[in-house]
XYZ file of N, CA and C in Angstrom:
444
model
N -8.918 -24.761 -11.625
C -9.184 -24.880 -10.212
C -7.946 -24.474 -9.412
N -8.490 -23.945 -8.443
C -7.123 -23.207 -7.751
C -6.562 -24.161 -6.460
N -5.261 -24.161 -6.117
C -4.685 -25.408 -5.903
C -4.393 -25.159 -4.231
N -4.584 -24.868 -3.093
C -4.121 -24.141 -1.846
C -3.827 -25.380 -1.094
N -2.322 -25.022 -0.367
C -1.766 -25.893 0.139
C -0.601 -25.320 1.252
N -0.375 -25.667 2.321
C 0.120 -26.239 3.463
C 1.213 -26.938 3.966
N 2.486 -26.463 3.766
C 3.516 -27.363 3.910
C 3.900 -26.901 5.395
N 3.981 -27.545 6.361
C 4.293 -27.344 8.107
C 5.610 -28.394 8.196
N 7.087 -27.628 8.235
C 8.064 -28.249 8.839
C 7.971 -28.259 10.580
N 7.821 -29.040 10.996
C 7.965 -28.831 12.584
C 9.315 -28.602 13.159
N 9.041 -27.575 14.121
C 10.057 -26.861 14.446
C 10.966 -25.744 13.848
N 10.376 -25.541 12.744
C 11.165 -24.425 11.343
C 10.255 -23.508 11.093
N 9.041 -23.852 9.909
C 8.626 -23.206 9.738
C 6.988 -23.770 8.892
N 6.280 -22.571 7.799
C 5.098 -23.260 7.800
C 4.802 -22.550 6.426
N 4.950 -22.669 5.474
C 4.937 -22.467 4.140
C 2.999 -22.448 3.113
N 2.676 -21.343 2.952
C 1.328 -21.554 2.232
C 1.437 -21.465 0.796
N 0.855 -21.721 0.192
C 0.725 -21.701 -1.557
C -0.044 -22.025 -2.456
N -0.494 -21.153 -3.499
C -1.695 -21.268 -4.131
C -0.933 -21.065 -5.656
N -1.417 -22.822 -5.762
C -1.290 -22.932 -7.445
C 0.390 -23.690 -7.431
N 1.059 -23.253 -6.323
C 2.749 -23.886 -6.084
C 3.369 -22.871 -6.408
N 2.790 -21.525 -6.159
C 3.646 -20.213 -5.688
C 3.232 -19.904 -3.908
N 4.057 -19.535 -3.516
C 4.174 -18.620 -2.005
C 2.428 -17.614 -2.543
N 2.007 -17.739 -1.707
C 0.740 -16.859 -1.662
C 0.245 -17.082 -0.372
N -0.624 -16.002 0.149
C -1.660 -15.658 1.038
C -2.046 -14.648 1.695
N -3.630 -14.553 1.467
C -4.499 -13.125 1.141
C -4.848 -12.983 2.848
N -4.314 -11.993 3.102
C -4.412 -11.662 4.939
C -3.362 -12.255 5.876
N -2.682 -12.287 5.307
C -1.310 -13.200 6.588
C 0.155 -13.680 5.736
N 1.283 -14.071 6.400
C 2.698 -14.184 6.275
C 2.059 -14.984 4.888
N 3.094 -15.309 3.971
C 2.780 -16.931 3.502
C 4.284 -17.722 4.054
N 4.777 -17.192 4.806
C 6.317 -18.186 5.162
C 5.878 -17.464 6.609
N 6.162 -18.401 7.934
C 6.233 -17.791 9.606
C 7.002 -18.829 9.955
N 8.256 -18.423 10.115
C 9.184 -19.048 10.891
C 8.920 -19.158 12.459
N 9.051 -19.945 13.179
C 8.778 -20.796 14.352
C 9.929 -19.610 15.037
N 10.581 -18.932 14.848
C 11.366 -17.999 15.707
C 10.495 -16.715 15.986
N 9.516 -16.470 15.091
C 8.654 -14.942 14.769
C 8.500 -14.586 13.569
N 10.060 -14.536 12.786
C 10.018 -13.899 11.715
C 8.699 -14.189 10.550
N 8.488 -13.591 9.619
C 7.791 -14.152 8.726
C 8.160 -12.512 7.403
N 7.611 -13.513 6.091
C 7.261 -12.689 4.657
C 6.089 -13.121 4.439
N 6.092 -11.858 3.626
C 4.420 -12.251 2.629
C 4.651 -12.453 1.432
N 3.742 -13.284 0.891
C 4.121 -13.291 -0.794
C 2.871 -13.086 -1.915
N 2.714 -12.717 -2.662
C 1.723 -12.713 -3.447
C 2.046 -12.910 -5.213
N 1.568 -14.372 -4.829
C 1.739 -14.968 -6.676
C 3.148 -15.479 -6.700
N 3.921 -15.509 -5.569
C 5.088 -16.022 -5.837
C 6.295 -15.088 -5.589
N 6.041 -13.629 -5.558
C 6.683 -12.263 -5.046
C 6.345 -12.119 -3.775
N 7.649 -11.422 -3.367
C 7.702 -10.852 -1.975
C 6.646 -9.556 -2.368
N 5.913 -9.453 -1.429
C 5.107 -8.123 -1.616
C 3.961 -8.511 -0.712
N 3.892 -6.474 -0.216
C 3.077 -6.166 1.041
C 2.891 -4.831 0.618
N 1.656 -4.432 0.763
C 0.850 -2.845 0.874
C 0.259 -2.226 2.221
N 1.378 -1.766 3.019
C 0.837 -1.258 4.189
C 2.112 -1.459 5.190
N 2.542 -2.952 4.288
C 3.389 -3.078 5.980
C 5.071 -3.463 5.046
N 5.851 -4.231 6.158
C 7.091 -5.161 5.407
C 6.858 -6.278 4.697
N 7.271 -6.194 3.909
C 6.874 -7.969 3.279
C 7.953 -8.636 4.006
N 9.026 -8.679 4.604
C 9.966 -9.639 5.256
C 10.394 -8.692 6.806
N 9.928 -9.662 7.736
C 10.044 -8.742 9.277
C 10.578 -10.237 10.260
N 12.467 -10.258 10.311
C 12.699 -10.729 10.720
C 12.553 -10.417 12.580
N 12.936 -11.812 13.183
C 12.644 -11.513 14.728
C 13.517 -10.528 15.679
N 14.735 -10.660 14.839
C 15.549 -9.410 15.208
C 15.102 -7.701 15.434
N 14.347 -7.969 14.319
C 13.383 -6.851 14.227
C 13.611 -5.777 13.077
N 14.482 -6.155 12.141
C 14.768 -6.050 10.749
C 13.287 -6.082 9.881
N 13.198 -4.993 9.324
C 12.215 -4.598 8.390
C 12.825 -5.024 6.728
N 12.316 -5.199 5.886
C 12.231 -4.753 4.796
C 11.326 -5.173 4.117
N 10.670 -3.746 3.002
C 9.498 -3.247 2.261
C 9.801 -3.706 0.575
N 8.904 -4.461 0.452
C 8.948 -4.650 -1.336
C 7.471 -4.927 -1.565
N 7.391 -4.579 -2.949
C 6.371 -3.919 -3.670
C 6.783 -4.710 -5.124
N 5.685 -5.804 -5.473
C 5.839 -6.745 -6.575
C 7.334 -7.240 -6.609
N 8.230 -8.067 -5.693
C 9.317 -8.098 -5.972
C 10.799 -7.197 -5.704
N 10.130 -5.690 -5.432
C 11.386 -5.159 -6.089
C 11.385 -4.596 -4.490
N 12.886 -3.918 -3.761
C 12.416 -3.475 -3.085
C 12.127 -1.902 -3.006
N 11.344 -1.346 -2.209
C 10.340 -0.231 -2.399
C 9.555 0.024 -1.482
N 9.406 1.599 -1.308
C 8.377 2.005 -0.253
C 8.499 3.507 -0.167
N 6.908 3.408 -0.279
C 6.424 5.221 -0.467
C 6.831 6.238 0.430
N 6.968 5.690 1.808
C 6.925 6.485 2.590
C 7.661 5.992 4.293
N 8.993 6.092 3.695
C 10.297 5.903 3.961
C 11.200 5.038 3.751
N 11.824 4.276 4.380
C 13.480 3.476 3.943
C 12.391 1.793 3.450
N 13.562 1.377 2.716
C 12.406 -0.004 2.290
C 13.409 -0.498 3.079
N 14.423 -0.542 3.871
C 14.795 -1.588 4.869
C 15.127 -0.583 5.749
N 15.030 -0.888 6.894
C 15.418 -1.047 8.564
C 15.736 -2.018 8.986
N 17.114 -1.665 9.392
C 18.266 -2.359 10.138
C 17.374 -2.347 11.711
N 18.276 -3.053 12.454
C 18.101 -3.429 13.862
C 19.274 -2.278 14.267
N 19.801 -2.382 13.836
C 20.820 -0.822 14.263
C 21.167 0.540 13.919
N 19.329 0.492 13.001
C 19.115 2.072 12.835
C 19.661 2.302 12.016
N 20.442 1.493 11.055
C 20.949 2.046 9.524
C 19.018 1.843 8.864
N 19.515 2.613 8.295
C 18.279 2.881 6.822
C 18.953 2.646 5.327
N 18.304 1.862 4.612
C 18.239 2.304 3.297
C 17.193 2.233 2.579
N 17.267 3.400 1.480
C 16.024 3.904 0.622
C 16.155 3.260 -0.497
N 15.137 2.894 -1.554
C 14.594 1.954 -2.965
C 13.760 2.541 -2.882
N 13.653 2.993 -4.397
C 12.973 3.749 -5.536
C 12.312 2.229 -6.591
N 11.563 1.453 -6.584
C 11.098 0.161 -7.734
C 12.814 -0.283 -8.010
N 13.043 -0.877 -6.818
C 14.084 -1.740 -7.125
C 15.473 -1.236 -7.205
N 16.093 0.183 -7.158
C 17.150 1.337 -7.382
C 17.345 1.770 -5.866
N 18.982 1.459 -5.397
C 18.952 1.893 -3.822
C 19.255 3.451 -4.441
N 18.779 4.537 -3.584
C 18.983 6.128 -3.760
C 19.279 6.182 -2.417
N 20.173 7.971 -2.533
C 20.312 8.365 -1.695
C 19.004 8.803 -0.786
N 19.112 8.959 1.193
C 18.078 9.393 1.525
C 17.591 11.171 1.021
N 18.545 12.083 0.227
C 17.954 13.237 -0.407
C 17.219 12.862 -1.703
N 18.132 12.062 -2.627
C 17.318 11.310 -3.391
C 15.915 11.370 -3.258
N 15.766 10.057 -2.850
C 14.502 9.720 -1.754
C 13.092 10.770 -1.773
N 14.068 11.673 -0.424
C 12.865 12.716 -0.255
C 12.736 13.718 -1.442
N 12.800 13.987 -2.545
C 12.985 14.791 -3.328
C 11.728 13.803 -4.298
N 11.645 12.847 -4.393
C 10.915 11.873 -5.164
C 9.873 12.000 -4.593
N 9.906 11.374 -3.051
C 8.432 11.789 -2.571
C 8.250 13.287 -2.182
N 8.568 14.087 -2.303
C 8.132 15.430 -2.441
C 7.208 15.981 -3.843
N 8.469 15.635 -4.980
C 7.662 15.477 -5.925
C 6.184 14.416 -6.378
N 6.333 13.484 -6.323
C 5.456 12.557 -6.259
C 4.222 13.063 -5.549
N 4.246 13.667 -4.067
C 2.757 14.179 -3.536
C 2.479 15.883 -4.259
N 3.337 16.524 -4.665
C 2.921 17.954 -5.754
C 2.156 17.312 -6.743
N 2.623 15.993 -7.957
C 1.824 15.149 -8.668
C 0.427 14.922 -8.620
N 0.322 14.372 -7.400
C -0.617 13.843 -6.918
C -1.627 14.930 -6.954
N -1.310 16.326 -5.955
C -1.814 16.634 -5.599
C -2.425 17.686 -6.983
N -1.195 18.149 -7.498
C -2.289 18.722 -9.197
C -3.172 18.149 -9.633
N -3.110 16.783 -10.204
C -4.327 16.229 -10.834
C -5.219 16.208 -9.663
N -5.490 15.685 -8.984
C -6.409 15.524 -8.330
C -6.929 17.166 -7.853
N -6.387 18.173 -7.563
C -6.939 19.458 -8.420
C -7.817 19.582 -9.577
N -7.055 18.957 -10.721
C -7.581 19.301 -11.932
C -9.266 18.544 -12.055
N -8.724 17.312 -11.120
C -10.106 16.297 -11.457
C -10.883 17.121 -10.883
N -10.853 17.901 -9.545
C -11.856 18.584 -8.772
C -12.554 19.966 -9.457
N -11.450 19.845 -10.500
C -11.663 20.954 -11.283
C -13.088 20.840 -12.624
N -12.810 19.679 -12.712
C -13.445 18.893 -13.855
C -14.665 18.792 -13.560
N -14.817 17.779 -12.145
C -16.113 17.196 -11.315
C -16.750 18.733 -11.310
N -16.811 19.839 -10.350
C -17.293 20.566 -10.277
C -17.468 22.149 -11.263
N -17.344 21.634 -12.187
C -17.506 22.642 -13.482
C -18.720 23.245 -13.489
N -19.471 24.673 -13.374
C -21.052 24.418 -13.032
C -21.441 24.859 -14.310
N -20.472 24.950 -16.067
C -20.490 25.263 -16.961
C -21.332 23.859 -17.533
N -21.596 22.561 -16.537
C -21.524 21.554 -17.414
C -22.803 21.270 -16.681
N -23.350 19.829 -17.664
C -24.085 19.221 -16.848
C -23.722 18.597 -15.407
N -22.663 17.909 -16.030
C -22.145 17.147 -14.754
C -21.762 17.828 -13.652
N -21.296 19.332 -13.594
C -21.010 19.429 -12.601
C -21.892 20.102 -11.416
N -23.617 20.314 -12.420
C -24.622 20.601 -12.010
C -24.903 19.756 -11.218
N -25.059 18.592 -11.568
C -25.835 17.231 -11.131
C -24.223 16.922 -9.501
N -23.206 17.098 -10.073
C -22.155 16.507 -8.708
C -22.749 17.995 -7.740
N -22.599 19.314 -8.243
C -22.896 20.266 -6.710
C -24.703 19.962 -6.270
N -25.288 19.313 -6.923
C -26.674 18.782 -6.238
C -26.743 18.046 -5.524
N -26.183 17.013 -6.020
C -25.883 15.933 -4.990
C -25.095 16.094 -3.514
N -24.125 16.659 -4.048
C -23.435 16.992 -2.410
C -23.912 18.136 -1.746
N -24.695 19.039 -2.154
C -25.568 19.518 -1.758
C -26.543 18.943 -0.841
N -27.399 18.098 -1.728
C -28.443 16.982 -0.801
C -27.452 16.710 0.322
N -26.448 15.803 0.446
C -25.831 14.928 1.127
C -25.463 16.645 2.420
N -24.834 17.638 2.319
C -24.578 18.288 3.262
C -25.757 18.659 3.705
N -27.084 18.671 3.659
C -28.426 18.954 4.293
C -29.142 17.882 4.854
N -28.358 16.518 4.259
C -29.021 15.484 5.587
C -28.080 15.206 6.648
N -26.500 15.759 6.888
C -25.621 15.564 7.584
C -25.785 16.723 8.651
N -26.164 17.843 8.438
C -25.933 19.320 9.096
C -27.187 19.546 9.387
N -28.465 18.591 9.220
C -29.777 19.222 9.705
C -29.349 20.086 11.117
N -30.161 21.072 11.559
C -30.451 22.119 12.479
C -30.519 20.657 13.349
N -30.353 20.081 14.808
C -30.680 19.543 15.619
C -32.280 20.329 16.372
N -33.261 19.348 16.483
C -34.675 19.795 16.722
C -34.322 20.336 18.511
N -34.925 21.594 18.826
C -34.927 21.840 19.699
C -36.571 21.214 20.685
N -36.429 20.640 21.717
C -36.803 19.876 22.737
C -38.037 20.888 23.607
């Protein structure tokens, strides 16, 4: 049975936790009474989309299971416009950095080529049956509009 609980210091702060780790699914699990707040999941700092720790100063920083990290730019921001970049936990330089995610979206973007390559094979069954289907699907989206 899963254990969810509520610790509220007044005047500090307001602590959530599931099982007696930091957790919570849609919101901070720590919000300090100043603004600031982190997220935690399972007991790790970690956030997909945003900062897991966003003090009121206005200090960013990005971690990903623990470590810090972020796809798509600096995993911390300073309040005074310093940056630094993390690679799963490894500070790199910002060429570093962009050279990783450069590579990383070429990656991406081959296989997911190759898969498109795969899906639409018209050597195969399958890729008979995938250009039918999206077939159907572009002839109920693009009907001719009925003229009046």
């Amino acid at each position: 049975m899963l254990r969810y609980k509520i610790i509220e210091y007044p005047e500090w702060a307001k602590f959530y936790f599931l099982d007696n780790k930091l957790h919570r699914v849609g919101g901070a699990a720590i919000e300090y009474y100043n603004g600031s707040r982190a997220y935690y999941k399972n007991g790790k700092r970690h956030r997909v989309g945003g900062a897991a720790v966003e003090y009121y100063s206005g200090a960013k920083y990005y971690y990903y299971e623990d470590k810090r990290h972020r796809e798509d730019g600096a995993a911390i921001e300073y309040t005074n416009g310093a940056k630094s970049y993390y690679i799963h936990g490894d500070e790199v330089s910002e060429e570093v950095y962009k050279f990783y995610s450069k590579m990383r979206k070429r990656l991406m973007l081959k296989y997911w080529l190759k898969w498109i390559d795969w899906m639409m094979d018209p050597n195969t069954e399958r890729g008979q049956r995938f250009a039918e289907r999206h077939y159907q699907r572009m002839l109920k989206l693009y009907k001719e509009p009925k003229v009046v």
